[in-house]
C-alpha cells in the first residue's frame, strides 16, 4: 500500500496539528486486495486485533512477534500468521523479504509502545498502537517527531470513537443539532482485584505510566473529548485506597471544556458493579452511553429537552445502524484512510489531547492547583513522567 513520498511536504507535521494528506500517493481508491497487518505482543488484547483482521476480507494477518516462543507460536498457529518472530525487528526484516507490511499493531506492554512505534516509523511503516502510545508527553513528542519524518503514521487505538452511534452523535454535535454541551459525566467504574496487579508491570509509573487514569479511564475520556471537544483546565484529586501498587487506584476531576461547559471524570478500579458511562447534557437534549467494554446502538439513549423531541428525531434515527464499537470498526477506517492517501485515525496530533489531560490531572492531584491546558510543558516535571518529580502527596499506601 502506497504511503507518503515526502515527509512534511504539505505544511506542519502531526506535532503541530497539521495533516499531510497531499504529499501521499495511493494505488487508486480500490487499492491492493488486502491490507497487510502484523501484531507485536501476543497477550490478551492481541486477540481483538486478530479477530478484527480475520473478520475482514480486505485485511490479512502476515506476521506476529513476541519474546515468549511458546506464546508467539500458539498465536501464529491459531490465527494463521506465516511469520512468527521473537522481536519486532526480526519480524520486520522477515516481512520485508516476504512482501512487506502495511500496519503493525503494537499490543506489547505499555512501556514498549513509544520505542516500538518509533522503530516502525523509522522504517516508514504505519503503527497502530494500543493506549497509551507513550508513558509521558515527552515520549509522545518523540513519537510525533518520528512520525513527522516518516512516510508511515502512528495511530492510536481509540475503538470507542468508531461505533456507529458515536460517529452519528459526533456529527450531530458538529452540526449544532444538540446545541452547546453544558454538563458532561465520564465514568470508568471498573473492578480489578489484587491478583490483577501481580503482573509485574501493572500499577507502576515506569512501566504503565499511571493507574486507572492512564490504563482504564483513558478509553472513556478519549470518547468524551472526541464528542464534547477540547478542554481548557482541570482540577483533580487522586488516591491509592486499596490496591498494592505504586499508582492511584481512583481519580476524580472537574474538567472545564473550551466553551465553558463542565465535565466530571471518574476513573476507578475499586467498583464491584462495573460500568462505563459517558453522558452529555446539551442545550437541546441529553445523550447518554452506558456499557462496559464495548457498545452497540442499544447502549445509547437520547432524552430531548422539552419541546425538542420532534426536531431531534430524524437526526437521532440517522445515527443508528453503524455497527458496534471495537477494533474492527477502527481497522476499517485505517484501511480506508491509507487507500485514500490521508492520515489514518487517530494520529499523534489528534490523540494528544487525552494524555495531555491525564498529565494535567496528575499534576493537579499532586499540587492541589487547577492546571490549564498547555501548562504541562517541557519545564513541568509532569511532562517527563505522569508521576511528576517525586512521590505524589496523595499516595497514602494501601
Short mmCIF file of C-alpha atoms in Angstrom, two decimals, residues 6 49 76 93 128 136 147 176 189 201 209 225 235 240 276 329 334 348 369 371 383:
data_model
loop_
_atom_site.label_atom_id
_atom_site.label_comp_id
_atom_site.label_asym_id
_atom_site.label_seq_id
_atom_site.Cartn_x
_atom_site.Cartn_y
_atom_site.Cartn_z
CA UNK A 6 7.96 13.09 1.11
CA UNK A 49 -6.73 -7.32 16.66
CA UNK A 76 0.66 -17.79 14.81
CA UNK A 93 13.18 -7.95 8.47
CA UNK A 128 -1.42 1.20 15.25
CA UNK A 136 4.61 10.70 29.15
CA UNK A 147 6.07 10.44 12.62
CA UNK A 176 -25.17 22.06 16.28
CA UNK A 189 -16.08 2.35 37.27
CA UNK A 201 4.47 -4.06 35.09
CA UNK A 209 2.60 5.27 33.20
CA UNK A 225 -13.22 14.61 24.26
CA UNK A 235 -8.99 20.36 38.95
CA UNK A 240 -4.45 4.91 46.46
CA UNK A 276 -18.56 2.70 31.71
CA UNK A 329 -14.55 -0.58 13.18
CA UNK A 334 -7.46 2.79 8.91
CA UNK A 348 -0.42 11.67 17.44
CA UNK A 369 -3.91 23.52 41.85
CA UNK A 371 -3.97 23.11 35.74
CA UNK A 383 5.92 16.37 31.19
#
